[in-house]
Short mmCIF file of C-alpha atoms and ligand atoms in Angstrom, two decimals:
data_model
loop_
_atom_site.label_atom_id
_atom_site.label_comp_id
_atom_site.label_asym_id
_atom_site.label_seq_id
_atom_site.Cartn_x
_atom_site.Cartn_y
_atom_site.Cartn_z
CA UNK H 1 -9.39 25.53 4.08
CA UNK H 2 -8.44 22.15 2.79
CA UNK H 3 -7.81 19.05 4.92
CA UNK H 4 -5.99 16.48 2.90
CA UNK H 5 -6.90 13.21 4.35
CA UNK H 6 -5.99 11.08 1.59
CA UNK H 7 -2.44 10.14 2.33
CA UNK H 8 -2.81 6.37 1.32
CA UNK H 9 -3.60 7.49 -2.22
CA UNK H 10 -0.70 9.78 -2.44
CA UNK H 11 1.44 12.16 -0.30
CA UNK H 12 2.42 15.69 -0.76
CA UNK H 13 6.14 15.92 -1.66
CA UNK H 14 8.35 17.04 1.23
CA UNK H 15 10.36 20.21 0.94
CA UNK H 16 13.52 18.30 1.12
CA UNK H 17 12.49 15.97 -1.85
CA UNK H 18 11.32 18.91 -3.89
CA UNK H 19 14.48 20.65 -3.24
CA UNK H 20 16.60 17.55 -4.15
CA UNK H 21 14.65 16.87 -7.35
CA UNK H 22 15.02 20.53 -8.37
CA UNK H 23 18.77 20.66 -7.77
CA UNK H 24 19.50 17.39 -9.56
CA UNK H 25 17.42 18.50 -12.61
CA UNK H 26 19.21 22.01 -12.49
CA UNK H 27 22.77 20.83 -11.84
CA UNK H 28 23.15 17.11 -12.33
CA UNK H 29 21.55 16.34 -15.76
CA UNK H 30 23.98 13.89 -17.09
CA UNK H 31 23.15 10.26 -18.21
CA UNK H 32 24.45 7.86 -15.59
CA UNK H 33 25.71 5.44 -18.41
CA UNK H 34 27.97 8.06 -19.93
CA UNK H 35 31.65 8.00 -19.17
CA UNK H 36 32.47 11.68 -19.03
CA UNK H 37 32.42 13.65 -15.69
CA UNK H 38 28.75 14.86 -16.03
CA UNK H 39 27.48 11.36 -16.50
CA UNK H 40 29.60 9.92 -13.70
CA UNK H 41 28.29 12.65 -11.34
CA UNK H 42 24.63 11.30 -12.15
CA UNK H 43 26.04 7.91 -11.64
CA UNK H 44 27.21 8.98 -8.24
CA UNK H 45 24.00 10.43 -7.34
CA UNK H 46 22.16 7.29 -8.34
CA UNK H 47 24.53 4.99 -6.38
CA UNK H 48 24.17 7.26 -3.24
CA UNK H 49 20.45 7.04 -3.40
CA UNK H 50 20.62 3.20 -3.93
CA UNK H 51 22.75 2.99 -0.72
CA UNK H 52 20.64 5.30 1.30
CA UNK H 53 17.54 3.24 0.40
CA UNK H 54 19.17 0.02 0.93
CA UNK H 55 20.39 1.04 4.42
CA UNK H 56 16.70 1.95 5.54
CA UNK H 57 15.36 -1.48 4.94
CA UNK H 58 18.41 -3.53 5.75
CA UNK H 59 19.43 -4.59 2.25
CA UNK H 60 22.49 -4.25 0.19
CA UNK H 61 22.70 -1.68 -2.63
CA UNK H 62 23.06 -4.47 -5.09
CA UNK H 63 19.67 -5.69 -4.19
CA UNK H 64 17.64 -2.63 -5.00
CA UNK H 65 16.29 -2.12 -8.55
CA UNK H 66 14.71 1.25 -9.43
CA UNK H 67 11.25 1.24 -11.00
CA UNK H 68 8.51 3.54 -12.19
CA UNK H 69 6.71 2.69 -8.99
CA UNK H 70 4.95 0.26 -6.93
CA UNK H 71 2.74 -1.23 -9.85
CA UNK H 72 5.81 -1.93 -11.84
CA UNK H 73 7.69 -3.56 -8.79
CA UNK H 74 4.72 -5.68 -8.03
CA UNK H 75 4.61 -6.90 -11.76
CA UNK H 76 8.37 -7.61 -12.07
CA UNK H 77 8.54 -9.29 -8.57
CA UNK H 78 5.70 -11.63 -9.31
CA UNK H 79 6.62 -12.42 -12.80
CA UNK H 80 10.11 -13.11 -11.95
CA UNK H 81 9.23 -15.58 -9.24
CA UNK H 82 6.45 -17.22 -11.63
CA UNK H 83 9.26 -17.70 -14.37
CA UNK H 84 11.83 -19.26 -11.87
CA UNK H 85 8.91 -21.40 -10.76
CA UNK H 86 8.09 -22.57 -14.15
CA UNK H 87 11.71 -23.37 -14.84
CA UNK H 88 11.51 -25.86 -11.84
CA UNK H 89 7.96 -27.24 -12.69
CA UNK H 90 6.22 -25.17 -9.98
CA UNK H 91 3.15 -23.19 -11.19
CA UNK H 92 1.17 -22.61 -7.95
CA UNK H 93 1.04 -19.19 -6.25
CA UNK H 94 -0.28 -18.16 -2.91
CA UNK H 95 -1.73 -14.84 -2.17
CA UNK H 96 -4.76 -13.00 -0.40
CA UNK H 97 -7.97 -11.68 -1.66
CA UNK H 98 -7.39 -8.08 -0.48
CA UNK H 99 -4.13 -7.29 -2.33
CA UNK H 100 -3.56 -4.24 -4.41
CA UNK H 101 -4.73 -4.61 -8.02
CA UNK H 102 -1.01 -4.38 -9.34
CA UNK H 103 -0.92 -7.77 -7.49
CA UNK H 104 -4.24 -9.27 -8.26
CA UNK H 105 -4.37 -8.44 -11.96
CA UNK H 106 -0.88 -9.63 -12.52
CA UNK H 107 -1.94 -13.03 -10.82
CA UNK H 108 -4.87 -13.20 -12.96
CA UNK H 109 -2.78 -12.95 -16.06
CA UNK H 110 -0.56 -15.60 -14.92
CA UNK H 111 -3.53 -17.82 -14.30
CA UNK H 112 -4.45 -17.49 -18.01
CA UNK H 113 -0.88 -18.54 -18.67
CA UNK H 114 -1.26 -21.79 -16.92
CA UNK H 115 -0.39 -20.93 -13.33
CA UNK H 116 -2.73 -21.82 -10.40
CA UNK H 117 -3.36 -19.33 -7.56
CA UNK H 118 -4.72 -19.77 -4.31
CA UNK H 119 -6.14 -16.45 -2.81
CA UNK H 120 -6.49 -16.97 0.97
CA UNK H 121 -9.42 -15.28 2.68
CA UNK H 122 -9.00 -12.41 4.99
CA UNK H 123 -10.49 -12.47 8.35
CA UNK H 124 -13.04 -9.85 9.59
CA UNK H 125 -10.04 -8.18 11.37
CA UNK H 126 -8.43 -7.54 8.11
CA UNK H 127 -5.50 -10.00 9.03
CA UNK H 128 -4.05 -12.84 7.15
CA UNK H 129 -3.28 -15.82 9.43
CA UNK H 130 0.29 -17.33 8.92
CA UNK H 131 -0.92 -20.91 9.65
CA UNK H 132 -3.34 -20.59 6.67
CA UNK H 133 -0.40 -19.52 4.50
CA UNK H 134 1.43 -22.58 5.57
CA UNK H 135 -1.52 -24.90 4.84
CA UNK H 136 -1.81 -23.43 1.41
CA UNK H 137 1.75 -24.15 0.46
CA UNK H 138 2.04 -27.34 -1.89
CA UNK H 139 4.89 -29.18 -3.41
CA UNK H 140 4.39 -27.09 -6.55
CA UNK H 141 4.27 -23.50 -4.87
CA UNK H 142 6.78 -21.19 -6.31
CA UNK H 143 5.76 -17.99 -4.58
CA UNK H 144 3.78 -16.42 -1.80
CA UNK H 145 2.87 -12.90 -2.00
CA UNK H 146 1.11 -10.95 0.84
CA UNK H 147 1.02 -7.17 1.24
CA UNK H 148 2.83 -5.70 4.07
CA UNK H 149 0.06 -3.28 5.11
CA UNK H 150 -3.28 -2.92 3.31
CA UNK H 151 -3.99 0.28 1.46
CA UNK H 152 -7.62 0.58 2.32
CA UNK H 153 -8.10 -0.64 5.80
CA UNK H 154 -4.41 -0.04 6.84
CA UNK H 155 -4.00 -3.57 8.52
CA UNK H 156 -0.33 -4.61 9.10
CA UNK H 157 0.26 -8.30 8.31
CA UNK H 158 2.25 -10.71 10.27
CA UNK H 159 5.00 -10.49 7.52
CA UNK H 160 7.87 -11.81 9.71
CA UNK H 161 5.96 -15.00 10.57
CA UNK H 162 4.95 -15.52 6.99
CA UNK H 163 8.44 -14.87 5.86
CA UNK H 164 9.84 -17.74 8.30
CA UNK H 165 7.23 -19.97 6.98
CA UNK H 166 8.25 -19.53 3.21
CA UNK H 167 11.78 -19.83 4.16
CA UNK H 168 11.11 -23.09 5.95
CA UNK H 169 9.34 -24.34 2.84
CA UNK H 170 11.90 -23.06 0.35
CA UNK H 171 9.20 -20.90 -1.32
CA UNK H 172 9.89 -17.32 -2.54
CA UNK H 173 8.18 -14.75 -0.54
CA UNK H 174 7.09 -11.31 -2.20
CA UNK H 175 5.49 -8.58 -0.01
CA UNK H 176 3.95 -5.34 -1.53
CA UNK H 177 5.21 -2.98 0.99
CA UNK H 178 4.07 0.19 -0.63
CA UNK H 179 1.94 1.30 2.32
CA UNK H 180 4.70 0.31 4.76
CA UNK H 181 7.94 1.58 3.51
CA UNK H 182 8.73 4.93 4.99
CA UNK H 183 5.94 4.35 7.63
CA UNK H 184 6.95 1.07 9.45
CA UNK H 185 10.32 0.00 10.37
CA UNK H 186 11.32 -2.73 8.01
CA UNK H 187 14.29 -5.05 7.92
CA UNK H 188 14.25 -7.49 4.99
CA UNK H 189 16.75 -9.88 6.52
CA UNK H 190 14.70 -10.30 9.80
CA UNK H 191 11.39 -10.38 7.89
CA UNK H 192 12.92 -13.03 5.66
CA UNK H 193 11.54 -11.43 2.58
CA UNK H 194 12.90 -12.19 -0.80
CA UNK H 195 11.14 -9.69 -2.89
CA UNK H 196 9.71 -6.35 -1.59
CA UNK H 197 7.97 -3.55 -3.64
CA UNK H 198 7.88 0.18 -2.75
CA UNK H 199 6.81 3.54 -4.13
CA UNK H 200 8.22 7.04 -3.41
CA UNK H 201 4.78 8.94 -3.80
CA UNK H 202 3.52 7.06 -0.66
CA UNK H 203 6.37 8.54 1.52
CA UNK H 204 6.39 12.16 0.39
CA UNK H 205 8.54 11.32 -2.68
CA UNK H 206 7.77 11.96 -6.19
CA UNK H 207 5.28 10.01 -8.29
CA UNK H 208 6.55 7.54 -10.98
CA UNK H 209 9.30 6.19 -9.11
CA UNK H 210 9.83 3.18 -6.83
CA UNK H 211 12.00 0.21 -6.27
CA UNK H 212 12.10 -3.29 -6.08
CA UNK H 213 14.14 -5.19 -3.43
CA UNK H 214 15.25 -8.59 -4.83
CA UNK H 215 17.32 -10.79 -2.26
CA UNK H 216 20.84 -11.59 -3.67
CA UNK H 217 20.39 -14.94 -5.47
CA UNK H 218 16.76 -14.27 -6.62
CA UNK H 219 17.18 -13.73 -10.33
CA UNK H 220 14.90 -11.11 -11.61
CA UNK H 221 13.47 -11.35 -15.14
CA UNK H 222 12.99 -7.87 -16.92
CA UNK H 223 9.64 -6.53 -18.09
CA UNK H 224 11.49 -3.71 -20.27
CA UNK H 225 13.98 -4.57 -22.65
CA UNK H 226 16.83 -2.40 -23.81
CA UNK H 227 19.95 -1.08 -22.28
CA UNK H 228 21.74 -2.67 -19.56
CA UNK H 229 20.75 -0.34 -16.82
CA UNK H 230 19.77 -1.92 -13.28
CA UNK H 231 22.13 -4.88 -13.75
CA UNK H 232 20.35 -5.76 -17.14
CA UNK H 233 16.96 -6.07 -15.32
CA UNK H 234 15.37 -2.95 -16.08
CA UNK H 235 16.29 -1.05 -19.05
CA UNK H 236 15.83 2.69 -19.76
CA UNK H 237 17.79 5.80 -18.64
CA UNK H 238 17.35 6.06 -14.82
CA UNK H 239 15.05 8.81 -13.45
CA UNK H 240 17.97 10.30 -11.54
CA UNK H 241 16.01 13.42 -10.25
CA UNK H 242 13.18 11.20 -8.97
CA UNK H 243 15.45 8.61 -7.62
CA UNK H 244 17.45 11.13 -5.62
CA UNK H 245 14.27 12.67 -4.44
CA UNK H 246 12.90 9.36 -3.32
CA UNK H 247 16.04 8.61 -1.33
CA UNK H 248 15.87 11.78 0.35
CA UNK H 249 12.33 11.26 1.22
CA UNK H 250 12.89 8.01 2.65
CA UNK H 251 15.77 9.22 4.69
CA UNK H 252 13.55 11.89 6.18
CA UNK H 253 10.72 9.49 6.65
CA UNK H 254 13.01 6.87 8.51
CA UNK H 255 14.63 9.56 10.58
CA UNK H 256 11.14 10.96 11.87
CA UNK H 257 9.23 7.61 12.02
CA UNK H 258 9.38 7.05 15.63
CA UNK H 259 8.11 10.58 16.50
CA UNK H 260 5.65 10.58 13.59
CA UNK H 261 4.18 7.20 14.45
CA UNK H 262 3.71 8.47 17.96
CA UNK H 263 1.86 11.73 17.05
CA UNK H 264 -0.25 10.32 14.32
CA UNK H 265 -1.21 7.11 16.25
CA UNK H 266 -2.74 9.36 18.85
CA UNK H 267 -4.61 11.54 16.34
CA UNK H 268 -5.73 8.41 14.49
CA UNK H 269 -7.31 6.79 17.67
CA UNK H 270 -8.98 10.14 18.65
CA UNK H 271 -10.63 10.20 15.08
CA UNK H 272 -11.64 6.65 15.32
CA UNK H 273 -13.31 7.33 18.84
CA UNK H 274 -15.08 10.34 17.30
CA UNK H 275 -16.37 8.50 14.41
CA UNK H 276 -17.59 5.50 16.51
CA UNK H 277 -20.00 8.10 17.98
CA UNK H 278 -22.05 7.75 14.75
CA UNK H 279 -24.75 5.15 15.31
CA UNK H 280 -24.67 2.07 13.01
CA UNK H 281 -21.09 2.47 12.00
CA UNK H 282 -18.09 0.17 12.16
CA UNK H 283 -14.48 0.54 12.07
CA UNK H 284 -12.74 -1.75 9.24
CA UNK H 285 -9.89 -3.59 10.10
CA UNK H 286 -8.22 -4.27 13.47
CA UNK H 287 -7.98 -1.24 15.67
CA UNK H 288 -4.34 -1.51 16.84
CA UNK H 289 -2.69 -3.65 14.03
CA UNK H 290 -3.09 -0.92 11.66
CA UNK H 291 -0.92 1.99 10.00
CA UNK H 292 -0.53 5.01 12.15
CA UNK H 293 -2.42 7.10 9.51
CA UNK H 294 -5.23 4.79 8.45
CA UNK H 295 -8.91 5.20 9.67
CA UNK H 296 -11.54 3.28 7.50
CA UNK H 297 -15.40 3.06 8.47
CA UNK H 298 -18.58 1.91 7.26
CA UNK H 299 -21.87 3.79 7.76
CA UNK H 300 -24.95 1.78 7.23
CA UNK H 301 -27.74 3.45 5.04
CA UNK H 302 -25.51 5.63 3.07
CA UNK H 303 -23.49 5.53 -0.13
CA UNK H 304 -19.84 6.29 -0.06
CA UNK H 305 -19.55 8.42 -3.21
CA UNK H 306 -22.20 11.11 -1.87
CA UNK H 307 -20.37 11.10 1.26
CA UNK H 308 -17.12 12.03 -0.44
CA UNK H 309 -18.53 14.80 -2.59
CA UNK H 310 -20.29 16.45 0.30
CA UNK H 311 -17.12 16.13 2.33
CA UNK H 312 -15.33 17.86 -0.39
CA UNK H 313 -17.72 20.72 -0.12
CA UNK H 314 -16.62 20.96 3.40
CA UNK H 315 -12.98 21.03 2.30
CA UNK H 316 -12.27 17.42 3.61
CA UNK H 317 -10.29 15.25 0.90
CA UNK H 318 -11.06 11.76 1.48
CA UNK H 319 -11.62 8.31 -0.19
CA UNK H 320 -14.12 5.70 -0.29
CA UNK H 321 -11.32 2.94 -0.60
CA UNK H 322 -8.57 2.98 -3.16
CA UNK H 323 -8.19 5.55 -5.75
CA UNK H 324 -7.94 2.83 -8.26
CA UNK H 325 -11.57 1.82 -7.89
CA UNK H 326 -13.12 5.07 -7.33
CA UNK H 327 -15.07 5.83 -10.32
CA UNK H 328 -16.34 2.13 -10.32
CA UNK H 329 -19.72 1.19 -8.68
CA UNK H 330 -18.62 -2.05 -7.28
CA UNK H 331 -17.88 -1.82 -3.59
CA UNK H 332 -14.33 -2.45 -2.50
CA UNK H 333 -12.90 -5.87 -3.04
CA UNK H 334 -10.98 -5.33 0.24
CA UNK H 335 -14.20 -4.69 2.26
CA UNK H 336 -15.87 -7.73 0.49
CA UNK H 337 -12.81 -9.80 1.43
CA UNK H 338 -13.16 -8.96 5.08
CA UNK H 339 -16.87 -10.17 5.06
CA UNK H 340 -18.61 -6.86 4.67
CA UNK H 341 -21.79 -7.23 2.70
CA UNK H 342 -22.48 -5.22 -0.55
CA UNK H 343 -24.76 -2.70 1.19
CA UNK H 344 -22.62 -1.85 4.09
CA UNK H 345 -19.48 -1.96 1.81
CA UNK H 346 -21.04 0.64 -0.26
CA UNK H 347 -20.96 3.31 2.77
CA UNK H 348 -17.26 3.25 3.39
CA UNK H 349 -14.96 6.09 4.08
CA UNK H 350 -11.12 6.08 4.33
CA UNK H 351 -9.50 8.96 6.05
CA UNK H 352 -5.84 8.63 5.76
CA UNK H 353 -4.13 11.41 7.71
CA UNK H 354 -0.56 12.73 7.62
CA UNK H 355 2.12 13.85 9.61
CA UNK H 356 0.83 17.46 9.26
CA UNK H 357 -2.52 16.66 10.28
CA UNK H 358 -3.44 18.79 13.27
CA UNK H 359 -5.72 18.27 16.25
CA UNK H 360 -8.12 21.03 14.74
CA UNK H 361 -8.18 18.89 11.48
CA UNK H 362 -9.37 15.82 13.43
CA UNK H 363 -12.04 17.66 15.34
CA UNK H 364 -13.28 19.12 12.01
CA UNK H 365 -13.40 15.71 10.29
CA UNK H 366 -15.27 14.22 13.09
CA UNK H 367 -17.74 17.10 12.85
CA UNK H 368 -18.03 17.07 9.28
CA UNK H 369 -18.46 13.35 8.84
CA UNK H 370 -20.95 13.25 11.63
CA UNK H 371 -22.88 16.00 9.92
CA UNK H 372 -22.81 14.65 6.32
CA UNK H 373 -23.86 11.04 7.46
CA UNK H 374 -26.81 12.39 9.35
CA UNK H 375 -27.73 14.68 6.35
CA UNK H 376 -27.59 11.71 3.89
CA UNK H 377 -29.46 9.35 6.01
CA UNK H 378 -32.20 11.99 6.38
CA UNK H 379 -33.30 11.28 2.89
CA UNK H 380 -32.10 7.79 2.12
CA UNK H 381 -34.62 5.17 1.36
CA UNK H 382 -32.41 2.40 2.84
CA UNK H 383 -32.19 4.28 6.02
CA UNK H 384 -35.87 4.76 6.34
CA UNK H 385 -36.34 1.04 5.73
CA UNK H 386 -33.86 0.41 8.54
CA UNK H 387 -35.32 2.75 10.92
CA UNK H 388 -38.97 1.56 10.39
CA UNK H 389 -37.79 -1.96 10.83
CA UNK H 390 -38.64 -2.97 7.35
CA UNK H 391 -35.08 -4.20 7.04
CA UNK H 392 -32.80 -5.26 9.78
CA UNK H 393 -29.67 -3.41 10.87
CA UNK H 394 -26.46 -5.03 10.20
CA UNK H 395 -24.08 -2.71 12.04
CA UNK H 396 -24.95 -2.05 15.68
C1 LIG R 401 0.00 2.67 -4.36
C2 LIG R 401 0.09 1.35 -4.30
C3 LIG R 401 0.47 0.56 -5.39
C4 LIG R 401 0.83 1.19 -6.58
O1 LIG R 401 1.97 2.12 -6.45
P1 LIG R 401 2.24 3.06 -7.67
O2 LIG R 401 3.55 3.73 -7.28
O3 LIG R 401 1.07 4.12 -7.58
O4 LIG R 401 2.27 2.26 -9.04
C5 LIG R 401 0.75 -0.72 -5.24
N1 LIG R 401 0.40 -1.15 -3.98
C6 LIG R 401 -0.09 -0.52 -2.87
C7 LIG R 401 -0.41 -1.26 -1.75
C8 LIG R 401 -0.39 0.73 -3.06
O5 LIG R 401 -0.89 1.45 -1.95
#
């Protein structure tokens, strides 16, 4: 039996999303830009999806731009704001050290193009402080970009407070909401967000499709040139089956959100309590201000990669951080950003549970992780040094 506990990396498509996608592929194959009826049918499906999605986040349909996923939406949002800033002689951007690489690497590129970037520190609880955002804003700041919820440690940021600060100072505000959309109630008007990124495969939709919300009046620049699709801001024939499936998945997620949150939060907290029983371990990120499905721990004296492989042998599919950094030997930039030292950050484990995770799965994960950590420690030279007092424990 397999327990899938990596829902922050990607989710299984819901039956409704699969069914919608197949049905559009089979019966609704027109090009939405074509004027005859088959094309117009596809156009209708596309616009219905746009309305559905806009409704879930409190936007107008004309403010939703379909993309190939979260990374593209992040790139386009940040590049657009930077371009608008440059036109007004503003070339400073504020962000945080624990953003997704789609944000961080875009910012790094912009630095090479002459922009100045301030990356705020994240506190040990995994939360950004709104007052520090405000302090970092300068005369020449054109954009603040802070993620809604972190993909590794699941902490939910004070987006509404940051939005109000940005609005007050007349600075554009982008949030990478890829982990939040479909999991948390979002209202772009109340949150005072100007730009927001989302991705379907993080809420049981298909991979390779997402959207960017851009508030009316915020002019997007295009990353891809060509046809006039998406108000001329994103060329290329629309991924109609994927977009329809994304809308179906989001509708389902929104309708089930309250119930799912309650059920998952209870399971999450039980898993946290169970893993806290392992000595010299620590939960990463605030215990309450976190996504209902996210559990992230550090275990001293072991190495995350071995932990993952042995858990896989037990049928438990987990992650040491983000899928994007697995395969590299550097510890997670997120864990370093919240102040974990290298040695401790190396022994990290993220278990991101889903709506289908059962109580029995939780029990099995607690037992499995406890066994594997104990086993790995039994022959770890670092652990031997810690136990013999040669090195001091960092985690209690
Ligand atoms: C997954 C993820 C992305 C990237 O989305 P893709 O659709 O895979 O490109 C960006 N930001 C966050 C926070 C994510 O979790």
